[in-house]
CSV table of C-alpha atoms in Angstrom, one decimal:
chain,number,residue,atom,x,y,z
U,794,MET,CA,-5.7,0.2,31.2
U,795,GLU,CA,-2.9,2.5,30.7
U,796,GLU,CA,-2.9,4.7,27.3
U,797,ASN,CA,-0.5,4.5,24.7
U,798,ARG,CA,2.0,6.7,24.3
U,799,MET,CA,0.5,7.8,21.1
U,800,GLY,CA,-2.5,9.4,23.0
U,801,TYR,CA,-0.8,11.9,25.3
U,802,GLU,CA,3.2,12.3,24.1
U,803,PRO,CA,3.9,15.2,22.6
U,804,ILE,CA,3.2,15.4,19.3
U,805,PRO,CA,6.6,16.8,18.0
U,806,LYS,CA,8.3,14.4,20.0
U,807,LEU,CA,6.1,11.8,19.2
U,808,LEU,CA,6.5,12.2,15.7
U,809,MET,CA,10.0,12.7,15.4
U,810,SER,CA,10.5,9.0,17.5
U,811,ILE,CA,8.3,7.2,15.0
U,812,SER,CA,9.3,9.1,11.8
U,813,LEU,CA,13.3,9.3,12.2
U,814,PRO,CA,14.0,5.3,12.3
U,815,ILE,CA,12.0,5.1,9.1
U,816,ALA,CA,13.5,7.9,7.1
U,817,LEU,CA,17.1,7.5,8.2
U,818,SER,CA,16.4,3.5,6.6
U,819,MET,CA,15.0,4.8,3.5
U,820,LEU,CA,18.2,7.8,3.1
U,821,VAL,CA,20.4,4.8,3.6
U,822,GLN,CA,18.9,3.1,0.6
U,823,ALA,CA,18.7,6.6,-1.3
U,824,LEU,CA,22.7,7.3,-0.4
U,825,TYR,CA,23.3,3.5,-2.1
U,826,ASN,CA,21.2,4.5,-5.4
U,827,ILE,CA,23.3,7.7,-5.3
U,828,VAL,CA,26.8,6.3,-4.9
U,829,ASP,CA,25.9,3.0,-7.0
U,830,SER,CA,25.2,5.5,-10.0
U,831,ILE,CA,28.2,7.4,-9.4
U,832,TRP,CA,30.5,4.6,-9.9
U,833,VAL,CA,28.6,3.7,-12.9
U,834,SER,CA,29.0,7.3,-14.5
U,835,ARG,CA,32.6,6.6,-14.6
U,836,LEU,CA,32.1,4.2,-17.3
U,837,GLY,CA,30.7,6.5,-19.7
U,838,GLU,CA,27.1,7.7,-20.1
U,839,LYS,CA,26.1,4.5,-22.3
U,840,ALA,CA,26.7,2.5,-19.1
U,841,LEU,CA,24.5,5.1,-17.0
U,842,ALA,CA,21.6,5.0,-19.3
U,843,ALA,CA,21.9,1.1,-19.4
U,844,VAL,CA,21.8,0.9,-15.2
U,845,SER,CA,18.9,3.8,-15.5
U,846,MET,CA,16.6,1.5,-18.0
U,847,ALA,CA,17.2,-1.5,-15.6
U,848,PHE,CA,16.0,0.8,-12.9
U,849,PRO,CA,11.9,0.5,-13.2
U,850,MET,CA,12.5,-3.3,-13.3
U,851,GLN,CA,14.8,-3.5,-10.1
U,852,MET,CA,12.0,-1.1,-8.4
U,853,LEU,CA,9.4,-3.8,-9.8
U,854,ILE,CA,11.6,-6.8,-7.7
U,855,ASN,CA,11.5,-4.3,-4.7
U,856,ALA,CA,7.3,-3.7,-5.0
U,857,PHE,CA,6.3,-7.0,-5.2
U,858,SER,CA,8.5,-8.2,-2.2
U,859,ILE,CA,7.2,-5.4,-0.5
U,860,GLY,CA,3.9,-6.4,-1.3
U,861,VAL,CA,4.5,-10.1,0.2
U,862,GLY,CA,6.2,-8.3,3.4
U,863,VAL,CA,3.4,-6.0,3.8
U,864,GLY,CA,0.7,-8.9,3.7
U,865,MET,CA,2.9,-11.2,6.1
U,866,ASN,CA,3.3,-8.6,8.4
U,867,ALA,CA,-0.3,-8.0,8.5
U,868,LEU,CA,-1.6,-11.1,9.4
U,869,LEU,CA,1.6,-11.8,11.2
U,870,SER,CA,1.0,-9.2,13.9
U,871,ARG,CA,-2.8,-10.1,14.0
U,872,HIS,CA,-2.0,-13.5,15.1
U,873,LEU,CA,0.6,-12.2,17.6
U,874,GLY,CA,-1.9,-9.9,19.5
U,875,ALA,CA,-4.0,-12.7,19.5
U,876,LYS,CA,-1.6,-15.3,20.8
U,877,ASN,CA,-1.9,-17.4,18.3
U,878,GLN,CA,1.8,-18.3,18.7
U,879,ARG,CA,1.9,-21.0,16.0
U,880,GLU,CA,0.1,-19.6,13.3
U,881,ALA,CA,2.1,-16.1,13.8
U,882,ASN,CA,5.3,-18.5,13.0
U,883,LEU,CA,3.1,-20.3,9.7
U,884,CYS,CA,3.0,-16.9,8.7
U,885,ALA,CA,6.4,-15.8,8.8
U,886,GLN,CA,7.1,-19.1,7.3
U,887,HIS,CA,4.6,-18.5,4.2
U,888,GLY,CA,5.9,-14.6,3.9
U,889,ILE,CA,9.7,-16.6,3.2
U,890,LEU,CA,8.0,-19.0,1.0
U,891,LEU,CA,6.3,-16.3,-1.4
U,892,ASN,CA,9.2,-14.3,-1.0
U,893,MET,CA,11.2,-17.0,-2.9
U,894,VAL,CA,8.9,-17.8,-5.3
U,895,VAL,CA,9.0,-13.8,-6.4
U,896,ALA,CA,12.3,-14.5,-6.8
U,897,ILE,CA,12.1,-17.6,-8.7
U,898,LEU,CA,9.6,-16.2,-11.1
U,899,PHE,CA,11.4,-13.1,-11.6
U,900,ALA,CA,14.6,-15.1,-12.3
U,901,VAL,CA,12.8,-17.3,-14.9
U,902,PHE,CA,10.5,-14.7,-16.5
U,903,GLY,CA,12.2,-11.7,-15.9
U,904,THR,CA,15.5,-13.2,-17.5
U,905,MET,CA,13.2,-14.2,-20.5
U,906,ALA,CA,12.1,-10.5,-21.5
U,907,SER,CA,14.9,-8.7,-20.1
U,908,PRO,CA,16.0,-7.8,-24.0
U,909,GLN,CA,12.3,-6.6,-25.0
U,910,LEU,CA,12.1,-4.6,-21.7
U,911,ILE,CA,15.4,-2.9,-22.3
U,912,GLY,CA,14.6,-2.6,-26.0
U,913,MET,CA,11.5,-0.8,-25.5
U,914,GLN,CA,13.4,2.1,-23.9
U,915,THR,CA,16.4,2.3,-26.5
U,916,ALA,CA,17.5,1.1,-30.1
U,917,ASP,CA,20.8,2.0,-29.2
U,918,PRO,CA,22.4,-2.0,-29.3
U,919,GLU,CA,26.0,-1.0,-26.7
U,920,ILE,CA,23.3,0.4,-24.1
U,921,ILE,CA,20.8,-2.7,-24.8
U,922,LYS,CA,23.6,-5.0,-24.4
U,923,ASP,CA,24.8,-3.7,-21.2
U,924,GLY,CA,21.6,-3.3,-19.9
U,925,VAL,CA,20.2,-6.8,-20.5
U,926,ARG,CA,23.2,-8.2,-18.8
U,927,TYR,CA,23.0,-6.5,-15.8
U,928,LEU,CA,19.2,-6.5,-15.8
U,929,ASN,CA,19.5,-10.7,-16.0
U,930,ILE,CA,22.4,-10.5,-13.4
U,931,CYS,CA,19.6,-8.8,-10.9
U,932,PHE,CA,17.0,-11.3,-11.9
U,933,MET,CA,18.7,-14.3,-11.6
U,934,PHE,CA,20.0,-13.3,-8.2
U,935,SER,CA,16.7,-11.9,-6.9
U,936,VAL,CA,16.9,-14.2,-4.2
U,937,GLY,CA,19.0,-11.7,-2.2
U,938,LEU,CA,16.7,-8.5,-2.5
U,939,CYS,CA,13.7,-10.7,-2.0
U,940,GLY,CA,15.4,-12.3,1.3
U,941,GLN,CA,16.8,-9.3,2.5
U,942,ILE,CA,13.0,-7.5,1.9
U,943,CYS,CA,11.5,-10.3,4.2
U,944,MET,CA,14.1,-10.4,6.8
U,945,GLU,CA,13.2,-6.8,7.4
U,946,ARG,CA,9.5,-6.9,7.5
U,947,LEU,CA,9.9,-10.0,10.0
U,948,LEU,CA,11.8,-7.6,11.9
U,949,GLN,CA,10.0,-4.8,12.0
U,950,SER,CA,6.5,-6.8,12.5
U,951,THR,CA,8.0,-8.0,16.0
U,952,GLY,CA,9.3,-4.6,17.0
U,953,LEU,CA,12.9,-4.9,16.1
U,954,ALA,CA,12.8,-1.9,13.6
U,955,VAL,CA,16.0,-1.0,15.0
U,956,TYR,CA,17.6,-4.2,13.7
U,957,SER,CA,15.6,-3.8,10.2
U,958,MET,CA,17.8,-0.7,10.0
U,959,TYR,CA,20.9,-2.5,10.8
U,960,THR,CA,20.3,-4.8,8.0
U,961,GLN,CA,19.6,-2.0,5.3
U,962,LEU,CA,22.7,-0.2,6.5
U,963,PHE,CA,24.9,-3.4,6.3
U,964,GLY,CA,23.6,-4.2,2.6
U,965,ALA,CA,24.0,-0.9,1.6
U,966,VAL,CA,27.3,0.2,2.9
U,967,LEU,CA,28.5,-3.4,1.4
U,968,ASN,CA,27.3,-2.7,-1.7
U,969,ILE,CA,28.8,0.6,-1.9
U,970,ILE,CA,32.3,-1.0,-0.9
U,971,LEU,CA,32.2,-3.8,-3.4
U,972,ASP,CA,31.1,-1.4,-6.1
U,973,PRO,CA,34.7,-0.2,-7.4
U,974,PHE,CA,36.0,-3.6,-6.9
U,975,PHE,CA,34.0,-5.5,-9.3
U,976,ILE,CA,33.4,-2.4,-11.9
U,977,PHE,CA,37.0,-1.4,-12.0
U,978,GLY,CA,38.9,-4.3,-11.1
U,979,TRP,CA,40.8,-3.2,-7.9
U,980,ALA,CA,42.8,-5.5,-6.1
U,981,PHE,CA,42.8,-9.3,-7.1
U,982,PHE,CA,39.0,-8.5,-8.7
U,983,PRO,CA,38.2,-9.0,-11.8
U,984,LYS,CA,37.3,-5.7,-13.9
U,985,LEU,CA,33.7,-6.2,-15.2
U,986,GLY,CA,32.4,-2.9,-16.2
U,987,VAL,CA,28.6,-2.7,-15.9
U,988,VAL,CA,28.7,-6.2,-15.2
U,989,GLY,CA,30.7,-5.8,-12.0
U,990,ALA,CA,27.6,-3.1,-10.9
U,991,ALA,CA,24.7,-5.7,-10.8
U,992,VAL,CA,27.4,-8.4,-9.4
U,993,ALA,CA,27.9,-6.2,-6.1
U,994,THR,CA,24.5,-5.2,-6.1
U,995,VAL,CA,23.3,-9.0,-5.6
U,996,THR,CA,26.3,-10.3,-3.5
U,997,SER,CA,25.6,-7.3,-1.2
U,998,GLN,CA,21.8,-8.2,-1.2
U,999,ILE,CA,22.6,-11.8,-0.9
U,1000,ILE,CA,25.0,-11.4,2.2
U,1001,ALA,CA,22.1,-9.0,3.7
U,1002,PHE,CA,19.8,-11.7,3.4
U,1003,LEU,CA,21.8,-14.0,5.5
U,1004,PHE,CA,22.7,-11.0,8.2
U,1005,GLY,CA,18.9,-10.4,8.6
U,1006,LEU,CA,18.2,-14.6,8.7
U,1007,TYR,CA,20.6,-14.7,11.3
U,1008,LEU,CA,19.3,-11.8,13.4
U,1009,ASN,CA,15.8,-13.6,13.4
U,1010,PHE,CA,17.1,-16.6,14.2
U,1011,LYS,CA,19.1,-15.0,17.3
U,1012,ARG,CA,17.2,-12.0,18.3
U,1013,ASN,CA,13.5,-12.3,17.4
U,1014,LYS,CA,12.3,-14.1,20.2
U,1015,GLU,CA,8.7,-13.1,19.1
U,1016,ILE,CA,8.7,-15.6,15.9
U,1017,ASN,CA,10.2,-19.2,15.4
U,1018,LEU,CA,11.2,-20.0,11.7
U,1019,LEU,CA,12.0,-23.5,12.7
U,1020,GLN,CA,8.6,-24.6,13.9
U,1021,ASP,CA,8.1,-27.9,12.9
U,1022,HIS,CA,5.3,-29.5,11.0
U,1023,PHE,CA,5.3,-26.7,8.1
U,1024,HIS,CA,2.7,-27.5,5.5
U,1025,VAL,CA,1.0,-25.0,3.0
U,1026,ASN,CA,-1.9,-23.4,4.1
U,1027,GLY,CA,-3.8,-22.0,1.5
U,1028,ASP,CA,-5.7,-19.4,3.8
U,1029,ILE,CA,-2.5,-18.0,5.1
U,1030,ILE,CA,-1.6,-17.2,1.7
U,1031,LYS,CA,-4.8,-15.9,0.8
U,1032,GLY,CA,-4.6,-13.6,3.6
U,1033,ILE,CA,-1.1,-12.4,3.1
U,1034,LEU,CA,-2.3,-12.1,-1.2
U,1035,ALA,CA,-4.9,-10.2,0.3
U,1036,VAL,CA,-3.3,-7.3,1.5
U,1037,GLY,CA,0.1,-7.5,-0.6
U,1038,ILE,CA,-1.3,-7.5,-3.9
U,1039,PRO,CA,-3.1,-4.1,-3.6
U,1040,SER,CA,0.1,-2.6,-2.4
U,1041,ALA,CA,2.5,-4.4,-4.9
U,1042,ILE,CA,0.5,-2.8,-7.5
U,1043,MET,CA,0.5,0.7,-5.8
U,1044,ILE,CA,4.4,0.6,-5.5
U,1045,SER,CA,4.4,-0.7,-9.0
U,1046,VAL,CA,2.8,2.4,-10.2
U,1047,ASN,CA,6.1,4.6,-10.0
U,1048,SER,CA,8.1,1.6,-11.8
U,1049,LEU,CA,5.8,1.6,-14.6
U,1050,SER,CA,6.1,5.3,-15.0
U,1051,VAL,CA,9.5,5.3,-14.8
U,1052,PHE,CA,9.6,2.6,-17.8
U,1053,LEU,CA,7.1,4.8,-20.2
U,1054,ILE,CA,8.9,8.2,-19.5
U,1055,ASN,CA,12.0,6.4,-20.1
U,1056,ALA,CA,10.5,5.0,-23.4
U,1057,ILE,CA,9.5,8.6,-24.4
U,1058,LEU,CA,12.6,10.1,-23.6
U,1059,ALA,CA,14.8,7.6,-25.9
U,1060,ALA,CA,13.5,9.5,-28.8
U,1061,PHE,CA,15.7,12.8,-27.2
U,1062,GLY,CA,18.8,10.3,-27.1
U,1063,ALA,CA,20.4,8.6,-24.0
U,1064,ALA,CA,21.4,12.0,-22.4
U,1065,ALA,CA,17.6,12.7,-21.6
U,1066,VAL,CA,17.4,9.1,-20.0
U,1067,VAL,CA,20.3,9.5,-18.0
U,1068,ALA,CA,19.2,13.1,-17.0
U,1069,LEU,CA,15.8,11.3,-15.3
U,1070,GLY,CA,17.8,8.8,-13.8
U,1071,ILE,CA,19.9,11.1,-11.8
U,1072,TYR,CA,16.8,13.4,-11.1
U,1073,PHE,CA,15.5,10.0,-9.1
U,1074,LYS,CA,18.3,9.4,-7.7
U,1075,VAL,CA,19.2,12.7,-5.9
U,1076,GLN,CA,15.7,14.2,-5.4
U,1077,SER,CA,15.1,10.9,-3.1
U,1078,PHE,CA,17.2,12.8,-0.5
U,1079,ILE,CA,14.4,15.3,-0.3
U,1080,PHE,CA,11.6,12.9,-0.3
U,1081,MET,CA,12.5,10.4,1.7
U,1082,PRO,CA,12.5,12.2,4.7
U,1083,ILE,CA,8.6,12.9,3.7
U,1084,PHE,CA,8.1,9.6,3.2
U,1085,GLY,CA,9.3,8.7,6.6
U,1086,MET,CA,7.4,11.2,8.2
U,1087,ASN,CA,4.2,10.4,6.4
U,1088,ASN,CA,4.7,6.7,7.2
U,1089,GLY,CA,4.9,7.6,11.0
U,1090,LEU,CA,2.1,9.8,11.3
U,1091,ILE,CA,-0.1,7.3,10.1
U,1092,PRO,CA,-0.4,5.5,13.3
U,1093,ILE,CA,-0.5,8.2,15.3
U,1094,ILE,CA,-3.6,9.8,13.6
U,1095,ALA,CA,-5.3,6.4,13.4
U,1096,TYR,CA,-4.8,6.0,17.3
U,1097,ASN,CA,-6.1,9.4,18.1
U,1098,TYR,CA,-8.8,9.0,15.6
U,1099,GLY,CA,-10.1,5.6,17.9
U,1100,ALA,CA,-9.7,7.5,21.2
U,1101,GLY,CA,-11.3,10.5,20.1
U,1102,HIS,CA,-8.7,12.9,20.5
U,1103,ARG,CA,-9.7,15.6,17.6
U,1104,ASP,CA,-7.2,18.5,18.9
U,1105,ARG,CA,-3.9,15.9,18.9
U,1106,ILE,CA,-5.0,14.8,14.9
U,1107,TYR,CA,-4.7,18.2,13.7
U,1108,GLU,CA,-1.9,18.9,15.8
U,1109,VAL,CA,0.2,16.3,13.6
U,1110,MET,CA,-1.5,17.1,10.6
U,1111,LYS,CA,-0.4,20.9,10.6
U,1112,LEU,CA,2.9,19.7,12.0
U,1113,ALA,CA,3.5,17.2,9.0
U,1114,TYR,CA,2.3,19.7,6.4
U,1115,LYS,CA,4.9,22.3,7.6
U,1116,VAL,CA,7.7,19.9,8.4
U,1117,ALA,CA,6.9,18.4,4.7
U,1118,LEU,CA,6.4,22.3,2.9
U,1119,VAL,CA,9.6,23.8,4.6
U,1120,VAL,CA,11.9,20.4,3.5
U,1121,MET,CA,10.4,20.4,-0.3
U,1122,SER,CA,11.5,24.2,-0.3
U,1123,VAL,CA,14.6,23.7,1.0
U,1124,GLY,CA,15.2,21.0,-1.7
U,1125,PHE,CA,13.5,23.1,-4.2
U,1126,ILE,CA,15.9,26.4,-3.5
U,1127,ILE,CA,18.9,23.5,-3.8
U,1128,PHE,CA,17.7,22.3,-7.1
U,1129,GLN,CA,17.2,26.1,-8.5
U,1130,LEU,CA,20.6,27.1,-7.2
U,1131,PHE,CA,22.8,24.0,-7.6
U,1132,PRO,CA,21.8,22.0,-10.6
U,1133,ALA,CA,25.3,21.9,-12.1
U,1134,GLN,CA,26.9,20.7,-8.9
U,1135,LEU,CA,24.2,17.7,-8.2
U,1136,MET,CA,25.1,16.6,-12.2
U,1137,GLY,CA,28.6,17.2,-11.3
U,1138,PHE,CA,28.5,14.1,-8.9
U,1139,PHE,CA,28.0,11.6,-12.0
U,1140,ASP,CA,30.7,13.1,-14.4
U,1141,PRO,CA,28.4,14.4,-17.0
U,1142,SER,CA,29.5,15.3,-20.6
U,1143,PRO,CA,28.9,19.0,-22.0
U,1144,GLU,CA,25.6,17.4,-23.6
U,1145,LEU,CA,24.2,15.5,-20.3
U,1146,LEU,CA,25.3,18.6,-17.9
U,1147,SER,CA,23.2,21.0,-20.1
U,1148,ILE,CA,19.9,18.7,-20.2
U,1149,GLY,CA,20.2,17.4,-16.6
U,1150,VAL,CA,20.5,21.6,-15.7
U,1151,VAL,CA,17.4,22.1,-17.0
U,1152,ALA,CA,15.4,19.0,-16.1
U,1153,LEU,CA,16.4,19.4,-12.0
U,1154,ARG,CA,15.5,23.1,-12.0
U,1155,ILE,CA,11.9,22.4,-14.3
U,1156,ILE,CA,10.8,19.1,-12.3
U,1157,SER,CA,11.9,20.6,-8.9
U,1158,PHE,CA,8.9,22.9,-9.1
U,1159,SER,CA,7.0,19.8,-8.8
U,1160,PHE,CA,8.3,19.8,-4.8
U,1161,ILE,CA,5.8,21.9,-2.5
U,1162,PHE,CA,3.0,20.5,-4.7
U,1163,ALA,CA,4.2,16.8,-4.1
U,1164,ALA,CA,4.8,17.8,-0.1
U,1165,VAL,CA,0.7,18.2,0.0
U,1166,SER,CA,0.0,15.4,-1.8
U,1167,ILE,CA,2.1,12.7,0.2
U,1168,ILE,CA,1.4,14.0,3.6
U,1169,SER,CA,-2.4,14.0,2.6
U,1170,SER,CA,-2.1,10.7,1.1
U,1171,GLY,CA,-0.9,9.1,4.5
U,1172,ILE,CA,-3.9,10.9,6.4
U,1173,PHE,CA,-6.4,9.3,4.2
U,1174,GLN,CA,-5.0,5.8,4.9
U,1175,SER,CA,-5.0,6.6,8.7
U,1176,PHE,CA,-8.6,7.2,8.2
U,1177,GLY,CA,-8.8,3.9,6.5
U,1178,ASN,CA,-9.3,5.7,3.1
U,1179,GLY,CA,-7.1,3.7,0.7
U,1180,LEU,CA,-9.2,4.7,-2.1
U,1181,LEU,CA,-8.7,8.3,-1.9
U,1182,SER,CA,-4.6,7.9,-1.5
U,1183,MET,CA,-4.6,5.3,-4.1
U,1184,ILE,CA,-6.6,8.0,-6.7
U,1185,VAL,CA,-3.8,10.6,-5.5
U,1186,ASN,CA,-0.7,8.5,-6.3
U,1187,LEU,CA,-1.9,7.3,-9.4
U,1188,VAL,CA,-2.5,11.1,-10.5
U,1189,ARG,CA,1.0,11.9,-9.2
U,1190,GLN,CA,2.7,9.2,-10.9
U,1191,LEU,CA,0.9,7.6,-13.7
U,1192,ILE,CA,-2.5,9.1,-15.1
U,1193,PHE,CA,-1.7,12.6,-15.7
U,1194,ILE,CA,2.5,12.3,-16.0
U,1195,VAL,CA,2.7,9.7,-18.8
U,1196,PRO,CA,0.2,11.3,-21.0
U,1197,LEU,CA,1.6,14.6,-20.5
U,1198,ALA,CA,5.0,13.7,-21.2
U,1199,TYR,CA,4.1,12.1,-24.3
U,1200,LEU,CA,2.2,14.9,-25.7
U,1201,PHE,CA,4.8,17.3,-24.8
U,1202,SER,CA,7.5,14.8,-26.7
U,1203,LYS,CA,5.5,15.3,-30.0
U,1204,THR,CA,6.4,18.8,-30.3
U,1205,GLY,CA,10.2,17.8,-30.4
U,1206,VAL,CA,11.1,20.1,-27.6
U,1207,LEU,CA,12.6,17.9,-24.6
U,1208,THR,CA,12.4,21.0,-22.3
U,1209,TYR,CA,8.3,20.6,-22.7
U,1210,VAL,CA,8.6,16.7,-21.4
U,1211,TRP,CA,9.8,17.6,-18.1
U,1212,LEU,CA,7.2,20.0,-17.8
U,1213,ALA,CA,4.6,17.1,-17.0
U,1214,TYR,CA,6.1,16.6,-13.8
U,1215,PRO,CA,5.2,19.9,-11.9
U,1216,ILE,CA,1.8,20.0,-14.1
U,1217,ALA,CA,0.7,16.8,-12.5
U,1218,GLU,CA,1.7,17.3,-9.5
U,1219,LEU,CA,0.0,20.3,-9.2
U,1220,ILE,CA,-3.2,18.5,-10.5
U,1221,ALA,CA,-2.6,15.8,-7.5
U,1222,MET,CA,-2.3,18.4,-4.8
U,1223,LEU,CA,-5.6,20.4,-6.2
U,1224,ILE,CA,-7.4,16.6,-5.8
U,1225,ALA,CA,-5.9,15.8,-2.6
U,1226,ILE,CA,-6.9,19.1,-1.2
U,1227,THR,CA,-10.7,18.7,-1.9
U,1228,PHE,CA,-10.4,15.0,-0.6
U,1229,MET,CA,-8.9,16.6,2.5
U,1230,LYS,CA,-11.8,19.0,2.6
U,1231,LYS,CA,-14.3,16.1,2.5
U,1232,VAL,CA,-12.3,14.0,5.3
U,1233,ASN,CA,-12.3,16.8,7.6
U,1234,GLU,CA,-16.1,17.4,7.3
U,1235,LYS,CA,-17.1,13.7,7.2
U,1236,GLU,CA,-14.5,12.4,9.6
U,1237,ILE,CA,-12.4,14.5,11.8
U,1238,LYS,CA,-14.9,17.2,12.6
U,1239,LEU,CA,-17.4,14.4,13.7
U,1240,ILE,CA,-15.2,13.1,16.2
U,1241,VAL,CA,-16.6,15.8,18.7
U,1242,GLU,CA,-19.7,14.1,18.9
U,1243,ARG,CA,-18.0,10.8,19.6
U,1244,GLU,CA,-15.7,12.3,22.5
């Protein structure tokens, strides 16, 4: 049998070809998040604060929908590989069903909890009002986001990743176009302010969902979403959720972290919350290429581990670390030299500009540490050590960063709160290096004995 290209193709070319489409898709989403916030910033600092406080809950919808998608993909791909077409179709149908259930749950319970969710992050009545209105629209029409993610995952699971990227690009560009029309009332559109940003978001998501549905019907020959005699199958649901729930929980960690730190920063005023929100929007342009490469290296290492190609594993690991460190170093330099220019895109007040410049410079010290942790996490996953990856990510995003931010906030000095990020990332990197040494001794070096 002819060997898969992951076993012989030059590593730089292979890693680039697999990682680049993933990274581009992520960068498209990052671009949307930045442009969306730039438009909202024209409404004022409190409007941007309201959207920033709603952001963790939007991430939560995303997390659970992606979790279902990951579980669906794992089960669907297994059945496709075994030539069980009917079971594969049922997996796709159940994935859609479960995503619609996720959307309904957020629409019902999310709208009930939105006043408390925003209120826990601020006491400002204007911000709470705008935040709740924005969030309620996102919750009520989350069917668009859940549906879009489901359609993208179906395309990815059947080897049609390029169509998945088209769906993402279509939705993001449409959102960017619609934002000013709904926010400022351009042409014959009503002027809706913050609500308009939410309307533009859910409208683009619903249309992107329909576009993805069309692509799966017309272009995806691997699955039949209209397969007859559909019935709810408990085993398929369990199979999807067994993989999907842990994935959803891990993705949700960052959402919880941002939510809790927003609540801590609220004591320093809306500008502090907005500064952190801007940081996350801007830093995504630095981090997304690394996450894309991280996703790309996992199947390469896993394949060569199974094939006994020890040298290729070391090669891809070294390349991934080098690229990540270079990208993060460039990002660090940009954040150190041009923080005021980065903040300037969001029409900041003098207070916000002052806070944001300090925040961007301090938090960006974490970039180099994060590069090592993120790539290490991907390597752990490729060897089936999901627990090690989970520990590193929990340390990075929750276990240390939130308590440190809380303790530093008690000094009453906002600058100290930003230090929680590089300190937590440094700890995570040291743990990742320790784990990496063990994986090298117990997994990689032993590959020679199996060759």
